[in-house]
Tab-separated table of C-alpha atoms and ligand atoms in Angstrom:
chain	number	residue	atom	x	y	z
R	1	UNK	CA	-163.814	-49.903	55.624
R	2	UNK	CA	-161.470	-47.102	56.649
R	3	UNK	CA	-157.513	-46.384	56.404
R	4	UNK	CA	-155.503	-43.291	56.371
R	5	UNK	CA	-154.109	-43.546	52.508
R	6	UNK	CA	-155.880	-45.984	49.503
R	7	UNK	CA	-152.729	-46.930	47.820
R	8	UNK	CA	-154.585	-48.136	43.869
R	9	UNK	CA	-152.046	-50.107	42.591
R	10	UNK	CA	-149.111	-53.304	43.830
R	11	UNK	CA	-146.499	-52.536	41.686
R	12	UNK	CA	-143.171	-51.687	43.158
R	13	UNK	CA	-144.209	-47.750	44.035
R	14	UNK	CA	-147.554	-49.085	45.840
R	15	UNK	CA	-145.927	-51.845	47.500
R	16	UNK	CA	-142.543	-49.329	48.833
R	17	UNK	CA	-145.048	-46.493	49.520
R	18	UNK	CA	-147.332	-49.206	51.756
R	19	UNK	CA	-144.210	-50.628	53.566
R	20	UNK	CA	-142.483	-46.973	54.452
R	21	UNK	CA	-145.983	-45.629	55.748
R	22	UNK	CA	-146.124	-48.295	58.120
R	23	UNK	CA	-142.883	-48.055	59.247
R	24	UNK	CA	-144.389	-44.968	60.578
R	25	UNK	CA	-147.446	-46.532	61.972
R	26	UNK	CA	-149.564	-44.753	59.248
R	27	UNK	CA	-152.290	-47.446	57.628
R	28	UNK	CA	-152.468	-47.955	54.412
R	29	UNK	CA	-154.985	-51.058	52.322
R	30	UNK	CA	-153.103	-51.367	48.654
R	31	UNK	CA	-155.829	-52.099	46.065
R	32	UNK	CA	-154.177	-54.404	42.994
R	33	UNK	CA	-155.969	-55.342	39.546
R	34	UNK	CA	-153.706	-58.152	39.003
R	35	UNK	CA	-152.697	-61.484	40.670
R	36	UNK	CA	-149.278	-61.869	42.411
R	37	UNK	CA	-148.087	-64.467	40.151
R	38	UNK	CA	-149.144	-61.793	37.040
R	39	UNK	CA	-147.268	-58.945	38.910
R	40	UNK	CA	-143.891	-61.249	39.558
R	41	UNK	CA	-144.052	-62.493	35.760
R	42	UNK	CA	-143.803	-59.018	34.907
R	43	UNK	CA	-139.503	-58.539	33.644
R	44	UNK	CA	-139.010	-55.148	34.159
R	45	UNK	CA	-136.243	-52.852	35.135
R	46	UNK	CA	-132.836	-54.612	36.454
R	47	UNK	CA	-130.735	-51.707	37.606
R	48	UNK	CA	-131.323	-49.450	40.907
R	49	UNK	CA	-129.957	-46.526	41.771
R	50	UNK	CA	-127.991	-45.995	45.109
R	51	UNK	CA	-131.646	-44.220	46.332
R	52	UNK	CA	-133.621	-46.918	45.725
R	53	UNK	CA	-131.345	-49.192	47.640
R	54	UNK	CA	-131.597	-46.860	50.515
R	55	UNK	CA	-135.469	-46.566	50.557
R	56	UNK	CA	-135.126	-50.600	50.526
R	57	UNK	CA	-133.357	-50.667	53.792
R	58	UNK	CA	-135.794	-47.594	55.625
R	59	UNK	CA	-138.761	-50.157	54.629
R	60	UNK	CA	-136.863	-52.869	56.095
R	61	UNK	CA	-136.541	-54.858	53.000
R	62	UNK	CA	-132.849	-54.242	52.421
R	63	UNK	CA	-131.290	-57.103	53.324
R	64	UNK	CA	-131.423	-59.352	50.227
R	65	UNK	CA	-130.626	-56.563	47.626
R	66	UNK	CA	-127.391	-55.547	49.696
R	67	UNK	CA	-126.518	-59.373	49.792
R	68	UNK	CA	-127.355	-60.423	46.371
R	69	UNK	CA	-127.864	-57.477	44.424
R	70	UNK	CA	-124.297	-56.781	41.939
R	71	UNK	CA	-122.668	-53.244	42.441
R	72	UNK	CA	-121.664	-52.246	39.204
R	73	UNK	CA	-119.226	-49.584	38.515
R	74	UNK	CA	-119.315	-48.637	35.503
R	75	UNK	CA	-120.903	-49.412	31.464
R	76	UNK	CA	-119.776	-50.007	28.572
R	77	UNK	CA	-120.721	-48.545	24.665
R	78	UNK	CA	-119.920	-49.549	22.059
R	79	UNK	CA	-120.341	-48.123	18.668
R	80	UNK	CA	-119.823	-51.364	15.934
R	81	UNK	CA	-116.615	-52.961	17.572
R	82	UNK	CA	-115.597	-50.243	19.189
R	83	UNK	CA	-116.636	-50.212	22.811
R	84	UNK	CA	-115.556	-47.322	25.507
R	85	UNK	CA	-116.398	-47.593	29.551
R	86	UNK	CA	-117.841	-45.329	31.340
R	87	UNK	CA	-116.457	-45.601	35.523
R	88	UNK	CA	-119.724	-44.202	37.689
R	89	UNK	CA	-117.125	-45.006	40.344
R	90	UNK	CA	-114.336	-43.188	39.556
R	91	UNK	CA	-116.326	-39.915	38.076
R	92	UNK	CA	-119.510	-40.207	40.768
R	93	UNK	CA	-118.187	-41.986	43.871
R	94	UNK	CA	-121.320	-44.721	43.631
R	95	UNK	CA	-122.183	-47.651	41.968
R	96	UNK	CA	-125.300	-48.891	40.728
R	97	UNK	CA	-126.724	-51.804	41.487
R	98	UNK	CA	-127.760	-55.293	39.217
R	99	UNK	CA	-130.892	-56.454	41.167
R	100	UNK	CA	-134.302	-57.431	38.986
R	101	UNK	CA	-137.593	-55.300	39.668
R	102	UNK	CA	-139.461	-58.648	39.997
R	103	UNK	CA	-137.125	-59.322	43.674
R	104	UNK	CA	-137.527	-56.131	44.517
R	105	UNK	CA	-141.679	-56.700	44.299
R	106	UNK	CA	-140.989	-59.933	45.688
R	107	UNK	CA	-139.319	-58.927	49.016
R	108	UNK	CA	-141.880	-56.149	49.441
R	109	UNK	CA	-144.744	-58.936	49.189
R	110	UNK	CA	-142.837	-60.281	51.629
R	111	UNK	CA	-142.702	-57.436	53.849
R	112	UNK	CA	-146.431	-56.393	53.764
R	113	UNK	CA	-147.086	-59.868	54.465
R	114	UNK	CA	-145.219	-60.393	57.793
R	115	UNK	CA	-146.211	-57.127	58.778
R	116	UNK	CA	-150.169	-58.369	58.361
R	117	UNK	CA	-150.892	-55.210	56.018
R	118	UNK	CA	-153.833	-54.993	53.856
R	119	UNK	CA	-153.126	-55.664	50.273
R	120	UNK	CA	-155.925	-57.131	47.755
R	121	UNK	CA	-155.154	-58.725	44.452
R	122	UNK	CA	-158.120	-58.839	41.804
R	123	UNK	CA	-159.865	-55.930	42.359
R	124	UNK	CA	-162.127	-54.491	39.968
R	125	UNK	CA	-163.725	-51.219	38.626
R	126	UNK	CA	-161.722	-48.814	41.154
R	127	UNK	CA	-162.937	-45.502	41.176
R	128	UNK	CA	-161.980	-42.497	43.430
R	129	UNK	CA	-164.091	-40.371	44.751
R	130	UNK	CA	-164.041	-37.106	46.603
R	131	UNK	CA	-160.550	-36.191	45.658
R	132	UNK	CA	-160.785	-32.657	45.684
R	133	UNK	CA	-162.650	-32.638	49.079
R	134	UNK	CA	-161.642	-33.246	52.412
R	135	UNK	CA	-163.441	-36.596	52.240
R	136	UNK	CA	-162.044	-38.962	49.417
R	137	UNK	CA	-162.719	-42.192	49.287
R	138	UNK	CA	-162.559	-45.266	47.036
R	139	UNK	CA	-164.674	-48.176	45.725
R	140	UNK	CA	-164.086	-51.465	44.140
R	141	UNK	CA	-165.699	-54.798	43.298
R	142	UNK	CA	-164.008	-57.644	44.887
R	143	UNK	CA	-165.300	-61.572	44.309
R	144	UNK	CA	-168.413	-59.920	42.832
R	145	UNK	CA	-169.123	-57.482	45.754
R	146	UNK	CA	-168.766	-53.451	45.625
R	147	UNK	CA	-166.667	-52.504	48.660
R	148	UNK	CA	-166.283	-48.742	49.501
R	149	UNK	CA	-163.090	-47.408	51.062
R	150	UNK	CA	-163.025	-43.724	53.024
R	151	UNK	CA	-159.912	-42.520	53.578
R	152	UNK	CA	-157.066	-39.446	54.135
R	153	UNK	CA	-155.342	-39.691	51.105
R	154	UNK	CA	-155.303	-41.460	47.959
R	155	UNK	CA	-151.630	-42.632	46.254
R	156	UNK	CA	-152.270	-43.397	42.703
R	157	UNK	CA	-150.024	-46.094	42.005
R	158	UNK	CA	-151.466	-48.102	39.357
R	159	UNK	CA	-148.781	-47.298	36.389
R	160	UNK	CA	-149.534	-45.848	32.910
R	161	UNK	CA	-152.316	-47.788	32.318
R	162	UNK	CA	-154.316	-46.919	35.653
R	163	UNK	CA	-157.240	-44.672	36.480
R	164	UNK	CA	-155.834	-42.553	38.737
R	165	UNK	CA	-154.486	-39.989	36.362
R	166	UNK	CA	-157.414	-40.090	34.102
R	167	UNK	CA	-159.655	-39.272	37.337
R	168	UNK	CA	-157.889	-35.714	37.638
R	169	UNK	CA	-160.117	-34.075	34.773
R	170	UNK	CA	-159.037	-32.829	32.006
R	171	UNK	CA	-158.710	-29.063	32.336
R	172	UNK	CA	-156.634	-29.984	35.563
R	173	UNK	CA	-154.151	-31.383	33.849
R	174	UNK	CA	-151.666	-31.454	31.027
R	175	UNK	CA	-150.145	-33.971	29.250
R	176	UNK	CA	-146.439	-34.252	27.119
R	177	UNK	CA	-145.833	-36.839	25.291
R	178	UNK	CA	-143.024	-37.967	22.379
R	179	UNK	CA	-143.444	-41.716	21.231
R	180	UNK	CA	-140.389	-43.601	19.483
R	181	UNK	CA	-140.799	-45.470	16.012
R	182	UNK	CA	-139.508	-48.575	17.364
R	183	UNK	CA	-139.526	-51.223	20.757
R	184	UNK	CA	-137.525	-53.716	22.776
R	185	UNK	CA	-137.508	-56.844	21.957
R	186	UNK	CA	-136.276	-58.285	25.440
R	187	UNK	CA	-135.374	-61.820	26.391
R	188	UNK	CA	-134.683	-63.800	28.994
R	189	UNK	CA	-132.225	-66.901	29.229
R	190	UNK	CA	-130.633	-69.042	31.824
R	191	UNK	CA	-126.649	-68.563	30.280
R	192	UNK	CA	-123.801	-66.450	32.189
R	193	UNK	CA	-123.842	-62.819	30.879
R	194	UNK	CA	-121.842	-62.144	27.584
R	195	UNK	CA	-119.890	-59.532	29.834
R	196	UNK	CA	-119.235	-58.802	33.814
R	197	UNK	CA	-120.722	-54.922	32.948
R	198	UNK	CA	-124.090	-53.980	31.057
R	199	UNK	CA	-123.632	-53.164	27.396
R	200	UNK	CA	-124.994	-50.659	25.596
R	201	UNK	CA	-124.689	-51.136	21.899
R	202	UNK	CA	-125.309	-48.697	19.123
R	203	UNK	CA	-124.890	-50.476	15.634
R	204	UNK	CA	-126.047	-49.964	11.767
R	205	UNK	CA	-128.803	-52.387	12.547
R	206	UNK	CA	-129.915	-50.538	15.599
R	207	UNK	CA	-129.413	-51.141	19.269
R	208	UNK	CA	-128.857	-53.883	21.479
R	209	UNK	CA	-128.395	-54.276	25.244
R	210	UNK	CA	-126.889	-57.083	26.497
R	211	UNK	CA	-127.939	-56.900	30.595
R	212	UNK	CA	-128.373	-59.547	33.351
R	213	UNK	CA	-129.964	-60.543	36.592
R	214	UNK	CA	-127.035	-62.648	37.927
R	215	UNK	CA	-124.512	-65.405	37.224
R	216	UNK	CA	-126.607	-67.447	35.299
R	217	UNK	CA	-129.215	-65.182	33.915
R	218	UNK	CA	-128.900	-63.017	31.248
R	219	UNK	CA	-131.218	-60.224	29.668
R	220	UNK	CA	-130.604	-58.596	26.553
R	221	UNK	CA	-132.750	-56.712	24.212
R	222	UNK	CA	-132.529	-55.471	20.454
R	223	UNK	CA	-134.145	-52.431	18.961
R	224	UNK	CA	-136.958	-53.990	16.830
R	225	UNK	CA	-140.467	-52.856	14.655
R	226	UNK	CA	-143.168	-51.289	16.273
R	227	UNK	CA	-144.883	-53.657	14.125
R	228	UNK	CA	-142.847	-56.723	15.499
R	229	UNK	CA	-144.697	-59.578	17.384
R	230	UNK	CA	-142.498	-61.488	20.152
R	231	UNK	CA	-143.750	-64.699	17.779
R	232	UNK	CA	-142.272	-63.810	15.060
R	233	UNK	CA	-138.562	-63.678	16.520
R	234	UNK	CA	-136.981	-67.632	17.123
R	235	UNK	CA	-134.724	-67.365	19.834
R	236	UNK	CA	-132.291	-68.648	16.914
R	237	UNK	CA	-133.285	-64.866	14.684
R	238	UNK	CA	-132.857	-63.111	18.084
R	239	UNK	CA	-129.522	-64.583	18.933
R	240	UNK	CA	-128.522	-64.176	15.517
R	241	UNK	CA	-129.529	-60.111	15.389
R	242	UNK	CA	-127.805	-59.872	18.832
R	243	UNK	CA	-124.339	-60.909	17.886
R	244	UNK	CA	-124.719	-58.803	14.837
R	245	UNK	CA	-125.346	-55.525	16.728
R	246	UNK	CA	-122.784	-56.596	19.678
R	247	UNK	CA	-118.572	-56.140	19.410
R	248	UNK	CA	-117.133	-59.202	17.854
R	249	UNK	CA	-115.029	-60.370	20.505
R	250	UNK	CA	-118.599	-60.515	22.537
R	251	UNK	CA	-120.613	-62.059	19.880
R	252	UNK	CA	-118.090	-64.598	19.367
R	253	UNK	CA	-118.173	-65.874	23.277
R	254	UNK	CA	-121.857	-65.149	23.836
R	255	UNK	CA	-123.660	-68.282	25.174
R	256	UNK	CA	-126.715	-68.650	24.505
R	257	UNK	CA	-129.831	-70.876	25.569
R	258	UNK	CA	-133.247	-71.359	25.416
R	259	UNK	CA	-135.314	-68.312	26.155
R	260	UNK	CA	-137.391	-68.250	29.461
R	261	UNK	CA	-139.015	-64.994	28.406
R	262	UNK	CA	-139.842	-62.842	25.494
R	263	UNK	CA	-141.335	-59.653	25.082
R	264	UNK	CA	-141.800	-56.476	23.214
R	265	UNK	CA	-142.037	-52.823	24.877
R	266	UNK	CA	-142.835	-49.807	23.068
R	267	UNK	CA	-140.790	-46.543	23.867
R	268	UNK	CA	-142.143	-43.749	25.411
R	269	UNK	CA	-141.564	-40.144	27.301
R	270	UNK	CA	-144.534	-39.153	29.043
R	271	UNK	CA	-144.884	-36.667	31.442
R	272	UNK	CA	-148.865	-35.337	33.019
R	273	UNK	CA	-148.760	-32.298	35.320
R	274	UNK	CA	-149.796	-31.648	38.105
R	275	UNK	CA	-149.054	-34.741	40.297
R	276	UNK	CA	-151.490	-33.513	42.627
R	277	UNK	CA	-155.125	-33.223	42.835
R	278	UNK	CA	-157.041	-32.214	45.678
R	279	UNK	CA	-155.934	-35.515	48.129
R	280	UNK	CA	-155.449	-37.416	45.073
R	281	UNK	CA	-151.318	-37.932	44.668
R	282	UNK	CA	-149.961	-39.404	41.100
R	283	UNK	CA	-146.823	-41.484	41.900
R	284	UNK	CA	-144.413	-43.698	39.265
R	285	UNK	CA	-145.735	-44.966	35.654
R	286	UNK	CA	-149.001	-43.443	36.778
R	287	UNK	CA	-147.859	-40.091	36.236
R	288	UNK	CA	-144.586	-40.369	34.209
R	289	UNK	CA	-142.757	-42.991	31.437
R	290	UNK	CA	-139.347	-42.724	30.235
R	291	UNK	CA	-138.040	-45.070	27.422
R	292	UNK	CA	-135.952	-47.838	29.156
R	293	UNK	CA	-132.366	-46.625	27.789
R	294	UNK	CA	-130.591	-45.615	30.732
R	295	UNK	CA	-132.797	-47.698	33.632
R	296	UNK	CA	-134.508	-44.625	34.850
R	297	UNK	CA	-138.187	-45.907	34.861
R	298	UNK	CA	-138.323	-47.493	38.629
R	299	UNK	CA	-135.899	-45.448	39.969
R	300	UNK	CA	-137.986	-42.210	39.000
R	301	UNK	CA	-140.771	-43.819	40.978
R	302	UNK	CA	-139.272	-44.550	43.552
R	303	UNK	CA	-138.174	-40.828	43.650
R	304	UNK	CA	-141.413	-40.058	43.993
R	305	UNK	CA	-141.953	-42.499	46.693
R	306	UNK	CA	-139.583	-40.603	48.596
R	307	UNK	CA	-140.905	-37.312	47.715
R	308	UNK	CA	-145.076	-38.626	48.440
R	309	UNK	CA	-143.670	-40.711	52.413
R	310	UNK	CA	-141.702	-37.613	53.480
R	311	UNK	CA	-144.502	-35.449	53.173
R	312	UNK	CA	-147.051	-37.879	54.540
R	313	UNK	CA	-145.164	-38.068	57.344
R	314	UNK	CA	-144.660	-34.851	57.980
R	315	UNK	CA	-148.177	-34.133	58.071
R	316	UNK	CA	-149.300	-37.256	60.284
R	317	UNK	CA	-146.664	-36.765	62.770
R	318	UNK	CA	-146.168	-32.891	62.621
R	319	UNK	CA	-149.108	-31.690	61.811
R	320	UNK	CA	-146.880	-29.967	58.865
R	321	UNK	CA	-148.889	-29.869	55.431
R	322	UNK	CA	-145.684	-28.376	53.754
R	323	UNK	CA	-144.286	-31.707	51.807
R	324	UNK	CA	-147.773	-32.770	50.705
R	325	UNK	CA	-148.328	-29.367	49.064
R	326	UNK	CA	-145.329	-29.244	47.474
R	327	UNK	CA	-145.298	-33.145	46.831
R	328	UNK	CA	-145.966	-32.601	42.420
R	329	UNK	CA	-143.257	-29.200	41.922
R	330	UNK	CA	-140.893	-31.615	43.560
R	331	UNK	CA	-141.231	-34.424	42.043
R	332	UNK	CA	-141.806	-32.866	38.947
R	333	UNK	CA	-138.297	-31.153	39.013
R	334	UNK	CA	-136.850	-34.517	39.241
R	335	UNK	CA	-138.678	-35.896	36.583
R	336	UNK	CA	-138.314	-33.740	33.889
R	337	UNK	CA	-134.160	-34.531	34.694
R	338	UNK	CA	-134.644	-37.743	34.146
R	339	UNK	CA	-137.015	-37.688	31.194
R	340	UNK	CA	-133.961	-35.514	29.698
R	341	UNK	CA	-131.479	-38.094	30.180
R	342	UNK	CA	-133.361	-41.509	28.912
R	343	UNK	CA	-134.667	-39.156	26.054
R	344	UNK	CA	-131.266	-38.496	25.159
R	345	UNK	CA	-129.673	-41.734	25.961
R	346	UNK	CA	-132.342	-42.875	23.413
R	347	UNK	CA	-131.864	-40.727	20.546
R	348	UNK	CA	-128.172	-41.458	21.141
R	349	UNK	CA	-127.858	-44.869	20.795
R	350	UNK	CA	-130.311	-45.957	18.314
R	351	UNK	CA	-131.262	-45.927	14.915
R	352	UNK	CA	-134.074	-43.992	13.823
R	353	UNK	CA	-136.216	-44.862	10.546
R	354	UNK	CA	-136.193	-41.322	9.325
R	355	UNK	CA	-132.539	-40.596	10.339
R	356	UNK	CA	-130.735	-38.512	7.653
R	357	UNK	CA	-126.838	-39.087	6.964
R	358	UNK	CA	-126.382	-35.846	8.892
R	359	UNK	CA	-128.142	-36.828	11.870
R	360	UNK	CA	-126.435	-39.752	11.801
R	361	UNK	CA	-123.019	-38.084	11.306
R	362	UNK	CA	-123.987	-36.218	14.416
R	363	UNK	CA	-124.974	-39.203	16.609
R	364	UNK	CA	-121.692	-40.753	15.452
R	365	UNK	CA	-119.734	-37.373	16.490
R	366	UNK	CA	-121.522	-37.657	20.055
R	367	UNK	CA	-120.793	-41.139	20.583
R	368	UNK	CA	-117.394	-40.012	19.822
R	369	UNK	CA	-117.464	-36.967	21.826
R	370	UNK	CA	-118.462	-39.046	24.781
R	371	UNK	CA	-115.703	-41.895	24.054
R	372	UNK	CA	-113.259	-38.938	24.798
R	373	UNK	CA	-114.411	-36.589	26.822
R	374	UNK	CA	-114.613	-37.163	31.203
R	375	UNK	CA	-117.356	-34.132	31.428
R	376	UNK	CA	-119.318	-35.643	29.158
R	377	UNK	CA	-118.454	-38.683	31.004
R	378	UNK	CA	-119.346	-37.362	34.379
R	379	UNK	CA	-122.374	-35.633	33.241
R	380	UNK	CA	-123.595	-39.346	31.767
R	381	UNK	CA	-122.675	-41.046	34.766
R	382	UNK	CA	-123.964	-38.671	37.393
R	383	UNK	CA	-127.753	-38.882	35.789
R	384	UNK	CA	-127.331	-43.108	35.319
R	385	UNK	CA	-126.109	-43.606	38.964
R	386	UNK	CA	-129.276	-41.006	39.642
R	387	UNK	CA	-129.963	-37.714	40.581
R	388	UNK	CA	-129.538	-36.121	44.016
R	389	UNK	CA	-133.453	-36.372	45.382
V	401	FAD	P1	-146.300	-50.558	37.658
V	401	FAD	O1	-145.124	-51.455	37.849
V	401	FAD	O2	-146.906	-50.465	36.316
V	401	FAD	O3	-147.389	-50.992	38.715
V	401	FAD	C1	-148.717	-50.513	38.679
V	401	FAD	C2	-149.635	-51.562	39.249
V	401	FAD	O4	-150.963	-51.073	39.258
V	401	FAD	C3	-149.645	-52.841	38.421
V	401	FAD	O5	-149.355	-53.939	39.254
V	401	FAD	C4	-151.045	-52.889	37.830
V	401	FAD	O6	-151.533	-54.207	37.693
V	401	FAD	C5	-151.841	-52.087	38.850
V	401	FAD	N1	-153.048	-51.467	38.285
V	401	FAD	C6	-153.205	-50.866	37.069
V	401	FAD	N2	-154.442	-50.392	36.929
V	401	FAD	C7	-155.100	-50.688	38.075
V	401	FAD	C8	-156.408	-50.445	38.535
V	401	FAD	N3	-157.304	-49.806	37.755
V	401	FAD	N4	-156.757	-50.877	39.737
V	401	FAD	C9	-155.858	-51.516	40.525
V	401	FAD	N5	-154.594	-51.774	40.154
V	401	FAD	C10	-154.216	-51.356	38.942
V	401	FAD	N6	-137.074	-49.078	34.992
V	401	FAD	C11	-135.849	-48.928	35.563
V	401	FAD	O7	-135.692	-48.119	36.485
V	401	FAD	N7	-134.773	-49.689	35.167
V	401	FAD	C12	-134.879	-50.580	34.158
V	401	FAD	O8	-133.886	-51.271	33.881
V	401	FAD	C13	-136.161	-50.732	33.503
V	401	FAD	N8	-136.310	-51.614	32.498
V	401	FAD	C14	-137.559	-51.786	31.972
V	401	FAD	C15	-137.686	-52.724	30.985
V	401	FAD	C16	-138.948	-52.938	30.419
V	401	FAD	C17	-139.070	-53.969	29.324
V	401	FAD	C18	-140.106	-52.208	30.892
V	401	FAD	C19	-141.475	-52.442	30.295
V	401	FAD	C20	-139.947	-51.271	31.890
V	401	FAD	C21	-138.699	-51.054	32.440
V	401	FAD	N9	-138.517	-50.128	33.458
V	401	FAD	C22	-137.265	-49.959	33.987
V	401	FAD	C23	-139.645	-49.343	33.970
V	401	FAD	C24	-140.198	-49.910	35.286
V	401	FAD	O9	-140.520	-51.254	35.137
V	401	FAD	C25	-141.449	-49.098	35.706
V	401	FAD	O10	-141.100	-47.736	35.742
V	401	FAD	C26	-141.984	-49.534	37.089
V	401	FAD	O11	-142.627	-50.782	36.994
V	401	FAD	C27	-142.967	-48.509	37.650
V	401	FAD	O12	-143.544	-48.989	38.831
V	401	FAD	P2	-145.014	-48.561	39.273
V	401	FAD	O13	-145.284	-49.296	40.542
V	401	FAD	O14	-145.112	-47.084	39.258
V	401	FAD	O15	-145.951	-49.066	38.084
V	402	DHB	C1	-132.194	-53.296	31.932
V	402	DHB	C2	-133.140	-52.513	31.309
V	402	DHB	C3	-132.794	-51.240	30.919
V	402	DHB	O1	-133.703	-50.449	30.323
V	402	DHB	C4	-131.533	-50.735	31.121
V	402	DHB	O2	-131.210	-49.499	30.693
V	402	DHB	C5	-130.601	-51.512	31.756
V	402	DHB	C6	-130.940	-52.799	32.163
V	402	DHB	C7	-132.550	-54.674	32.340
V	402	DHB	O3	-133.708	-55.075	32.196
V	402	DHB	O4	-131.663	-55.377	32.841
């Protein structure tokens, strides 16, 4: 079998990356470990920036997200009951927009399916080979059989867990890293959300985010033990915790409800460099993880989305290897902006086990700083609504 770019992995950057392409008549066959069903339980990110929307409509998958999808324009803080809003609007001139990661993978399905594209689910033992030639290719075992796949270019899509980055070897690359002492305990319910905007709560018990899909669906999370298993929190303990860490006019009129979903993630930065090998391109979780404060995790990937089309079409339909060559400096230059703002985001609004009273008193003086200050307001809201790519 042949195509112009072996996409390894259907999460949303695969899927996006597979739907632009052939927009532009350039083939693509998207190789997925997972079944659909596993890839659409997944509750991920809920909150997309003003360039994801946009890629959306140039794969011609826009419609539902600018029909159902919530602008929101602004956030709120709070610090104990003390809560502060921050107006994208008014300091950035955009919005942001409510719409869940599992719709967004769910109109691209759609999309590749109409559109009669290739795209496998349950595929085995990928490995890429060739990828510093002019030749890569890559094979697979599907329903027991090893297939082999030639191709252009490979997209390494398959998130943090994938091979893709691990087949660049080692004294190619370089790795950064900074892990958190705690996770998210997230949950899902079927109750109207506590507030019309997202909250982001920083509390003595540690933080909480009270977030939502739409009217009736609500998703909040609370900073909990690395140790922590999602069995060991009731939804009774979580709800409990959650109104504890929220402002008290909020946990007074939160409504809450049987949980649909309950998980833990841990918290990460991760950067590897380059994003490039040979014909080999890194692109989303494969290459890059940001801890989830601030919603920059999808919306980085699709960054480089943007970044890894653009130059692929330059060079099918120009001839012009320019964009593919400088594909990882920039993306990279994005990335590290945005692995700036969810680190700091992070060490803002949580509590840390090893905190001293000082940094505490200093975390207390930023919140502060931030309740009162519009360039510290603008910078915040300028990286949250997203970066210039
Ligand atoms: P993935 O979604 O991980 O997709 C990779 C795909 O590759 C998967 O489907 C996987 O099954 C497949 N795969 C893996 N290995 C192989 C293999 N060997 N062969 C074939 N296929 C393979 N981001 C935001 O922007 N906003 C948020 O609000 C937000 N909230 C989050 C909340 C939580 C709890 C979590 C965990 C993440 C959140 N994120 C958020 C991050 C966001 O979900 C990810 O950044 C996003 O899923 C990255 O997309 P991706 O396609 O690059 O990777
Ligand atoms: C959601 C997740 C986030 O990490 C975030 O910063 C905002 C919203 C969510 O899942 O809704």
């Amino acid at each position: 079998m042949r195509t112009q770019v072996a996409i390894i992995g259907g999460g949303p950057s695969g899927l996006l990356l597979s739907q632009l392409l052939h927009g532009r008549g350039i083939d693509t066959v998207v190789l997925e470990r997972q079944s659909r069903a596993h890839v659409l339980g997944r509750i991920r990110a809920g909150v997309l920036e003003r360039g994801l929307v946009d890629l959306m409509i140039e794969a011609g998958v826009g419609d539902r997200v600018q029909r159902e999808g919530i602008p929101h324009d602004g956030t709120v803080i709070s610090h104990g009951d003390e809560m502060f809003r921050i107006d994208f609007t008014a300091l950035t001139g955009q919005p942001v927009t409510v719409y869940g990661q599992t719709e967004v993978t769910r109109d691209l399905y759609a999309a590749r399916e109409a559109a009669g594209g290739t795209l496998m689910h349950g595929v085995e033992s990928v490995e890429i080979q060739g990828a510093d030639t002019d030749t890569p290719s890559v094979s697979y075992t599907l329903d027991g059989q090893r297939q082999h796949l030639s191709c252009d270019f490979v997209a390494g899509c398959d998130g943090f867990h994938g091979i893709s980055r691990k087949t660049i070897p080692e004294t190619a690359r370089r790795e950064f890293e900074k892990v958190y002492p705690f996770g998210w305990l997230g949950v899902l319910s079927e109750t109207p959300p506590v507030h019309e905007e997202l909250i982001y709560a920083n509390s003595e018990r540690g933080f909480a985010l009270c977030s939502m899909r739409n009217a009736n669906l609500s998703r909040y999370y609370i900073q909990c033990r690395l140790d922590d298993r999602p069995e060991d929190w009731s939804d009774s303990a979580f709800w409990d915790e959650l109104r504890r860490r929220i402002p008290k006019p909020q946990a007074e009129s939160l409504i809450t409800g049987p949980s649909i979903e309950k998980s833990i993630a841990p918290l990460r930065s991760f950067v590897t460099e380059p994003m490039r090998w040979g014909r080999l391109f890194l692109c989303g979780d494969a290459a890059h993880i940001v801890p989830p404060t601030g919603a920059k995790g999808l919306n980085t990937a699709a960054s480089d989305v943007h970044y890894l089309y653009n130059g692929l079409r330059q060079f099918y339909e120009d001839g012009d290897s320019e964009g593919i060559n400088r594909y990882s400096e920039k993306a990279l230059a994005r990335v590290w902006k945005t692995e700036r703002f969810s680190w700091w985001f992070s060490k803002l609004m949580h509590r840390f086990p090893d905190q001293s009273e000082f940094e505490h008193k200093i975390q207390l003086a930023e919140i502060d700083f931030l309740r009162s200050n519009t360039a510290a307001q603008t910078a915040m809201a300028q990286n949250y609504v997203g970066l210039p790519y």
